[in-house]
mmCIF file of C-alpha atoms in Angstrom:
data_model
loop_
_atom_site.group_PDB
_atom_site.id
_atom_site.type_symbol
_atom_site.label_atom_id
_atom_site.label_comp_id
_atom_site.label_asym_id
_atom_site.label_seq_id
_atom_site.Cartn_x
_atom_site.Cartn_y
_atom_site.Cartn_z
ATOM 1 C CA UNK H 330 106.296 88.327 57.825
ATOM 2 C CA UNK H 331 107.536 86.973 61.815
ATOM 3 C CA UNK H 332 105.189 88.024 64.717
ATOM 4 C CA UNK H 333 105.209 89.186 68.030
ATOM 5 C CA UNK H 334 103.336 87.028 70.671
ATOM 6 C CA UNK H 335 103.946 88.604 73.737
ATOM 7 C CA UNK H 336 106.225 90.635 76.403
ATOM 8 C CA UNK H 337 108.170 86.816 77.912
ATOM 9 C CA UNK H 338 110.260 88.970 79.893
ATOM 10 C CA UNK H 339 111.011 92.395 81.836
ATOM 11 C CA UNK H 340 114.628 92.419 83.443
ATOM 12 C CA UNK H 341 116.217 93.619 86.071
ATOM 13 C CA UNK H 342 119.955 94.424 86.745
ATOM 14 C CA UNK H 343 120.667 94.411 90.309
ATOM 15 C CA UNK H 344 124.160 93.341 92.521
ATOM 16 C CA UNK H 345 122.683 91.050 94.941
ATOM 17 C CA UNK H 346 120.178 88.686 93.895
ATOM 18 C CA UNK H 347 119.617 87.706 97.343
ATOM 19 C CA UNK H 348 118.705 91.085 99.209
ATOM 20 C CA UNK H 349 116.983 91.922 95.796
ATOM 21 C CA UNK H 350 114.386 89.557 95.269
ATOM 22 C CA UNK H 351 112.487 90.219 98.982
ATOM 23 C CA UNK H 352 110.834 93.406 97.924
ATOM 24 C CA UNK H 353 109.434 91.672 94.982
ATOM 25 C CA UNK H 354 108.399 88.498 96.730
ATOM 26 C CA UNK H 355 108.088 89.551 100.253
ATOM 27 C CA UNK H 356 106.552 93.000 99.788
ATOM 28 C CA UNK H 357 105.012 93.350 96.351
ATOM 29 C CA UNK H 358 103.635 89.217 96.565
ATOM 30 C CA UNK H 359 105.290 87.895 93.551
ATOM 31 C CA UNK H 360 106.388 84.315 93.518
ATOM 32 C CA UNK H 361 109.646 83.083 92.436
ATOM 33 C CA UNK H 362 109.464 80.494 90.167
ATOM 34 C CA UNK H 363 113.186 79.075 90.280
ATOM 35 C CA UNK H 364 116.637 80.643 90.614
ATOM 36 C CA UNK H 365 118.924 79.414 88.144
ATOM 37 C CA UNK H 366 122.431 79.849 86.847
ATOM 38 C CA UNK H 367 123.102 81.062 83.270
ATOM 39 C CA UNK H 368 127.211 80.283 82.527
ATOM 40 C CA UNK H 369 126.488 81.845 79.057
ATOM 41 C CA UNK H 370 124.693 85.204 80.290
ATOM 42 C CA UNK H 371 127.535 85.348 82.976
ATOM 43 C CA UNK H 372 124.646 85.741 85.653
ATOM 44 C CA UNK H 373 122.357 84.102 88.066
ATOM 45 C CA UNK H 374 118.924 84.830 87.733
ATOM 46 C CA UNK H 375 115.131 84.609 89.482
ATOM 47 C CA UNK H 376 112.269 84.128 87.713
ATOM 48 C CA UNK H 377 108.697 85.065 88.649
ATOM 49 C CA UNK H 378 106.103 84.553 86.435
ATOM 50 C CA UNK H 379 103.172 87.214 86.412
ATOM 51 C CA UNK H 380 99.698 86.948 83.561
ATOM 52 C CA UNK H 381 101.080 85.613 80.473
ATOM 53 C CA UNK H 382 104.850 87.287 80.685
ATOM 54 C CA UNK H 383 108.055 87.143 83.983
ATOM 55 C CA UNK H 384 109.648 89.391 86.043
ATOM 56 C CA UNK H 385 113.862 88.175 85.770
ATOM 57 C CA UNK H 386 115.786 89.406 88.238
ATOM 58 C CA UNK H 387 119.509 89.555 87.527
ATOM 59 C CA UNK H 388 122.623 89.141 89.166
ATOM 60 C CA UNK H 389 125.758 89.329 87.174
ATOM 61 C CA UNK H 390 128.711 86.331 88.385
ATOM 62 C CA UNK H 391 131.715 88.419 86.777
ATOM 63 C CA UNK H 392 132.967 91.570 87.589
ATOM 64 C CA UNK H 393 133.924 91.914 83.346
ATOM 65 C CA UNK H 394 129.669 90.964 82.662
ATOM 66 C CA UNK H 395 127.695 93.462 79.966
ATOM 67 C CA UNK H 396 125.119 93.574 82.769
ATOM 68 C CA UNK H 397 128.236 93.919 86.126
ATOM 69 C CA UNK H 398 129.677 96.600 83.827
ATOM 70 C CA UNK H 399 125.832 98.142 83.075
ATOM 71 C CA UNK H 400 125.472 97.658 87.038
ATOM 72 C CA UNK H 401 128.884 100.248 87.858
ATOM 73 C CA UNK H 402 128.053 102.597 85.906
ATOM 74 C CA UNK H 403 123.699 102.990 85.700
ATOM 75 C CA UNK H 404 123.444 101.812 89.334
ATOM 76 C CA UNK H 405 120.537 98.781 89.489
ATOM 77 C CA UNK H 406 116.700 99.263 87.638
ATOM 78 C CA UNK H 407 115.312 98.340 83.795
ATOM 79 C CA UNK H 408 118.033 96.415 81.931
ATOM 80 C CA UNK H 409 116.071 94.805 79.652
ATOM 81 C CA UNK H 410 112.877 93.893 78.029
ATOM 82 C CA UNK H 411 112.219 90.826 75.520
ATOM 83 C CA UNK H 412 109.523 89.363 73.269
ATOM 84 C CA UNK H 413 108.755 86.112 72.262
ATOM 85 C CA UNK H 414 108.110 85.458 68.256
ATOM 86 C CA UNK H 415 107.296 82.991 65.855
ATOM 87 C CA UNK H 416 110.269 82.773 63.919
ATOM 88 C CA UNK H 417 113.335 84.601 65.110
ATOM 89 C CA UNK H 418 115.696 83.249 62.068
ATOM 90 C CA UNK H 419 112.742 85.137 59.729
ATOM 91 C CA UNK H 420 112.456 88.169 62.410
ATOM 92 C CA UNK H 421 116.304 89.129 62.618
ATOM 93 C CA UNK H 422 116.526 88.573 58.524
ATOM 94 C CA UNK H 423 113.319 91.616 58.106
ATOM 95 C CA UNK H 424 115.132 93.738 60.817
ATOM 96 C CA UNK H 425 118.459 93.897 59.329
ATOM 97 C CA UNK H 426 116.632 94.388 55.923
ATOM 98 C CA UNK H 427 114.589 97.409 57.437
ATOM 99 C CA UNK H 428 118.295 98.683 58.668
ATOM 100 C CA UNK H 429 118.317 98.073 62.365
ATOM 101 C CA UNK H 430 121.147 97.969 64.120
ATOM 102 C CA UNK H 431 121.634 93.999 65.778
ATOM 103 C CA UNK H 432 123.786 93.153 68.391
ATOM 104 C CA UNK H 433 123.038 89.643 67.180
ATOM 105 C CA UNK H 434 122.649 88.963 63.526
ATOM 106 C CA UNK H 435 122.515 85.080 63.617
ATOM 107 C CA UNK H 436 119.937 83.557 66.932
ATOM 108 C CA UNK H 437 122.201 81.743 69.306
ATOM 109 C CA UNK H 438 120.557 78.759 69.526
ATOM 110 C CA UNK H 439 120.230 77.168 74.190
ATOM 111 C CA UNK H 440 118.043 74.178 74.548
ATOM 112 C CA UNK H 441 114.231 74.956 74.871
ATOM 113 C CA UNK H 442 115.385 78.620 72.982
ATOM 114 C CA UNK H 443 117.199 80.890 70.785
ATOM 115 C CA UNK H 444 117.593 84.364 71.544
ATOM 116 C CA UNK H 445 119.519 87.648 69.784
ATOM 117 C CA UNK H 446 119.246 91.046 71.418
ATOM 118 C CA UNK H 447 118.671 94.501 69.264
ATOM 119 C CA UNK H 448 120.954 97.086 69.716
ATOM 120 C CA UNK H 449 119.536 100.190 71.517
ATOM 121 C CA UNK H 450 120.081 102.859 69.093
ATOM 122 C CA UNK H 451 117.828 101.233 67.033
ATOM 123 C CA UNK H 452 115.682 101.132 69.581
ATOM 124 C CA UNK H 453 115.281 104.508 71.715
ATOM 125 C CA UNK H 454 118.095 103.217 73.844
ATOM 126 C CA UNK H 455 116.299 100.184 75.228
ATOM 127 C CA UNK H 456 118.260 96.830 75.225
ATOM 128 C CA UNK H 457 115.410 95.074 73.485
ATOM 129 C CA UNK H 458 115.609 90.855 72.888
ATOM 130 C CA UNK H 459 113.724 88.435 70.826
ATOM 131 C CA UNK H 460 113.288 85.018 71.908
ATOM 132 C CA UNK H 461 111.611 81.661 70.861
ATOM 133 C CA UNK H 462 110.523 78.806 71.990
ATOM 134 C CA UNK H 463 111.621 75.904 70.031
ATOM 135 C CA UNK H 464 110.796 73.241 72.940
ATOM 136 C CA UNK H 465 107.589 71.313 71.985
ATOM 137 C CA UNK Q 825 96.324 90.207 100.827
ATOM 138 C CA UNK Q 826 95.798 92.281 97.319
ATOM 139 C CA UNK Q 827 97.202 89.896 94.047
ATOM 140 C CA UNK Q 828 99.030 91.571 90.510
ATOM 141 C CA UNK Q 829 97.483 90.535 87.913
ATOM 142 C CA UNK Q 830 99.765 90.894 85.366
ATOM 143 C CA UNK Q 831 101.661 93.839 84.034
ATOM 144 C CA UNK Q 832 99.700 95.593 82.442
ATOM 145 C CA UNK Q 833 102.426 98.053 80.662
ATOM 146 C CA UNK Q 834 106.639 98.832 80.218
ATOM 147 C CA UNK Q 835 106.930 102.231 80.040
ATOM 148 C CA UNK Q 836 109.482 103.933 77.410
ATOM 149 C CA UNK Q 837 110.826 107.386 78.127
ATOM 150 C CA UNK Q 838 111.265 109.513 74.499
ATOM 151 C CA UNK Q 839 111.792 112.784 73.437
ATOM 152 C CA UNK Q 840 109.826 112.960 70.218
ATOM 153 C CA UNK Q 841 107.097 110.264 69.518
ATOM 154 C CA UNK Q 842 105.992 109.858 66.392
ATOM 155 C CA UNK Q 843 110.071 109.060 65.023
ATOM 156 C CA UNK Q 844 109.835 106.832 68.152
ATOM 157 C CA UNK Q 845 107.191 104.984 66.871
ATOM 158 C CA UNK Q 846 108.582 103.906 63.592
ATOM 159 C CA UNK Q 847 111.028 101.707 65.492
ATOM 160 C CA UNK Q 848 108.420 99.746 67.574
ATOM 161 C CA UNK Q 849 105.498 100.041 64.823
ATOM 162 C CA UNK Q 850 107.098 99.832 61.051
ATOM 163 C CA UNK Q 851 110.075 98.311 62.144
ATOM 164 C CA UNK Q 852 109.958 95.189 65.268
ATOM 165 C CA UNK Q 853 105.529 95.069 64.073
ATOM 166 C CA UNK Q 854 103.893 96.120 67.141
ATOM 167 C CA UNK Q 855 100.402 98.081 66.691
ATOM 168 C CA UNK Q 856 99.901 101.434 67.729
ATOM 169 C CA UNK Q 857 96.101 101.639 69.039
ATOM 170 C CA UNK Q 858 95.813 104.512 69.756
ATOM 171 C CA UNK Q 859 97.959 108.216 70.891
ATOM 172 C CA UNK Q 860 96.696 110.004 73.716
ATOM 173 C CA UNK Q 861 97.149 113.109 75.345
ATOM 174 C CA UNK Q 862 97.865 112.538 79.374
ATOM 175 C CA UNK Q 863 97.381 115.554 80.912
ATOM 176 C CA UNK Q 864 97.655 114.548 84.452
ATOM 177 C CA UNK Q 865 101.411 113.417 83.744
ATOM 178 C CA UNK Q 866 101.860 115.774 81.133
ATOM 179 C CA UNK Q 867 102.600 113.716 78.479
ATOM 180 C CA UNK Q 868 101.746 112.019 74.571
ATOM 181 C CA UNK Q 869 101.551 107.978 75.012
ATOM 182 C CA UNK Q 870 101.164 105.871 72.449
ATOM 183 C CA UNK Q 871 99.346 102.139 73.317
ATOM 184 C CA UNK Q 872 100.791 99.628 71.106
ATOM 185 C CA UNK Q 873 98.884 96.434 72.897
ATOM 186 C CA UNK Q 874 101.203 93.136 73.121
ATOM 187 C CA UNK Q 875 100.041 89.291 74.235
ATOM 188 C CA UNK Q 876 97.725 90.468 77.271
ATOM 189 C CA UNK Q 877 100.487 94.038 78.142
ATOM 190 C CA UNK Q 878 100.779 96.693 76.884
ATOM 191 C CA UNK Q 879 104.224 98.610 75.495
ATOM 192 C CA UNK Q 880 103.960 102.746 76.262
ATOM 193 C CA UNK Q 881 106.305 105.247 74.069
ATOM 194 C CA UNK Q 882 105.481 108.327 76.186
ATOM 195 C CA UNK Q 883 106.815 112.004 75.050
ATOM 196 C CA UNK Q 884 106.885 114.369 77.330
ATOM 197 C CA UNK Q 885 104.708 117.133 76.904
ATOM 198 C CA UNK Q 886 106.554 119.876 78.990
ATOM 199 C CA UNK Q 887 109.792 120.145 79.530
ATOM 200 C CA UNK Q 888 109.507 120.730 83.063
ATOM 201 C CA UNK Q 889 107.626 117.178 83.891
ATOM 202 C CA UNK Q 890 110.038 114.296 85.831
ATOM 203 C CA UNK Q 891 109.872 112.707 82.761
ATOM 204 C CA UNK Q 892 111.892 115.114 80.928
ATOM 205 C CA UNK Q 893 114.691 115.246 83.492
ATOM 206 C CA UNK Q 894 114.667 111.561 83.042
ATOM 207 C CA UNK Q 895 115.679 111.673 79.752
ATOM 208 C CA UNK Q 896 117.243 115.209 79.806
ATOM 209 C CA UNK Q 897 119.453 113.483 82.510
ATOM 210 C CA UNK Q 898 119.921 108.987 80.959
ATOM 211 C CA UNK Q 899 118.623 109.797 77.506
ATOM 212 C CA UNK Q 900 115.301 107.163 76.089
ATOM 213 C CA UNK Q 901 114.784 104.216 77.290
ATOM 214 C CA UNK Q 902 112.546 102.290 79.643
ATOM 215 C CA UNK Q 903 111.204 103.883 82.441
ATOM 216 C CA UNK Q 904 109.309 102.033 84.351
ATOM 217 C CA UNK Q 905 106.594 99.233 84.895
ATOM 218 C CA UNK Q 906 103.091 99.141 85.673
ATOM 219 C CA UNK Q 907 101.545 96.207 87.531
ATOM 220 C CA UNK Q 908 98.300 95.352 87.820
ATOM 221 C CA UNK Q 909 96.496 94.769 91.352
ATOM 222 C CA UNK Q 910 93.289 93.431 92.222
ATOM 223 C CA UNK Q 911 92.931 95.930 94.784
ATOM 224 C CA UNK Q 912 95.280 98.820 94.761
ATOM 225 C CA UNK Q 913 94.217 100.342 97.986
ATOM 226 C CA UNK Q 914 94.625 97.186 100.029
ATOM 227 C CA UNK Q 915 98.129 96.399 98.114
ATOM 228 C CA UNK Q 916 99.339 100.170 99.254
ATOM 229 C CA UNK Q 917 98.527 99.953 102.815
ATOM 230 C CA UNK Q 918 100.536 96.846 102.764
ATOM 231 C CA UNK Q 919 103.172 97.761 101.116
ATOM 232 C CA UNK Q 920 103.684 101.086 104.177
ATOM 233 C CA UNK Q 921 103.006 98.866 106.696
ATOM 234 C CA UNK Q 922 106.020 96.852 105.107
ATOM 235 C CA UNK Q 923 108.177 99.893 104.961
ATOM 236 C CA UNK Q 924 108.323 100.431 101.359
ATOM 237 C CA UNK Q 925 108.774 103.605 100.418
ATOM 238 C CA UNK Q 926 105.850 105.463 98.489
ATOM 239 C CA UNK Q 927 105.475 108.292 95.677
ATOM 240 C CA UNK Q 928 101.668 108.515 96.028
ATOM 241 C CA UNK Q 929 100.267 106.938 99.409
ATOM 242 C CA UNK Q 930 97.289 107.281 98.274
ATOM 243 C CA UNK Q 931 96.170 106.042 95.026
ATOM 244 C CA UNK Q 932 95.434 108.739 92.666
ATOM 245 C CA UNK Q 933 91.436 108.223 90.670
ATOM 246 C CA UNK Q 934 91.180 108.840 86.940
ATOM 247 C CA UNK Q 935 88.265 107.713 84.758
ATOM 248 C CA UNK Q 936 88.105 103.591 84.375
ATOM 249 C CA UNK Q 937 91.124 103.453 87.316
ATOM 250 C CA UNK Q 938 93.363 104.591 90.069
ATOM 251 C CA UNK Q 939 97.040 104.495 90.355
ATOM 252 C CA UNK Q 940 100.721 104.845 92.295
ATOM 253 C CA UNK Q 941 103.917 104.922 92.401
ATOM 254 C CA UNK Q 942 106.874 103.103 94.233
ATOM 255 C CA UNK Q 943 109.990 105.267 94.585
ATOM 256 C CA UNK Q 944 112.305 103.413 92.995
ATOM 257 C CA UNK Q 945 114.633 103.016 96.368
ATOM 258 C CA UNK Q 946 112.158 100.549 97.147
ATOM 259 C CA UNK Q 947 112.938 98.129 94.104
ATOM 260 C CA UNK Q 948 116.207 98.419 93.601
ATOM 261 C CA UNK Q 949 116.018 101.109 91.409
ATOM 262 C CA UNK Q 950 112.878 100.372 89.076
ATOM 263 C CA UNK Q 951 109.761 102.841 88.759
ATOM 264 C CA UNK Q 952 107.313 100.630 89.669
ATOM 265 C CA UNK Q 953 103.456 101.909 89.180
ATOM 266 C CA UNK Q 954 100.598 100.156 90.338
ATOM 267 C CA UNK Q 955 97.248 100.570 88.656
ATOM 268 C CA UNK Q 956 93.419 98.640 89.730
ATOM 269 C CA UNK Q 957 90.887 99.061 86.617
ATOM 270 C CA UNK Q 958 87.765 100.291 87.829
ATOM 271 C CA UNK Q 959 85.850 100.734 85.254
ATOM 272 C CA UNK Q 960 82.778 98.470 85.015
#
């Protein structure tokens, strides 16, 4: 049976990356490790490691992305929680067999990682991302 | 300067604890360490450790609590992120000096811990809890 290893990251949706990072870095004292454009997610992301997890401040780069619509509807705030798993393909098959609604029935392969989202309807309103590190 | 050590927990607000825990435990595979009534927060909480953090499934026990109103307005979902800090009194003084809006200007002392909340207006719409472990 596939297992969750840890919280990989918590994503916070914001409309303006530079202004938003001020709170997390200059006021709260976390450090931005790097900022990256993620074209597959139509977003720009600041990564702030803490403990064995990360806070990700995510800003949509196009107004038609899911996150842009989320911010328009609900305002900025907590967007999703991502769990790192030891075997994402096995985990997705097990969740499907248990009747869990998946946004991605198969994992998307990106450099160094595989990822998939569980539908909030199956997860108490929470958007849950699963993530497997594949770089060796 | 006070420092953040790690994500202590992510809290998920739900209207029904037993039914909600089914997803996180039986489907996703996390384990409930214990369930506890927290009268100071008017809630009942299931604690599910993962990595060096916890997922907390929180259910209001009275309809007049902040969390009950939150669920009524926005539905269940991600509620707050809690960071463990090395010195909460110092952290609160520093945040106040930097103009951050605090819900609790001084930390509440509970057995084994001190805690305070930062106002979402200062934190990109995110309710942020600070937490210092005081048990030795």
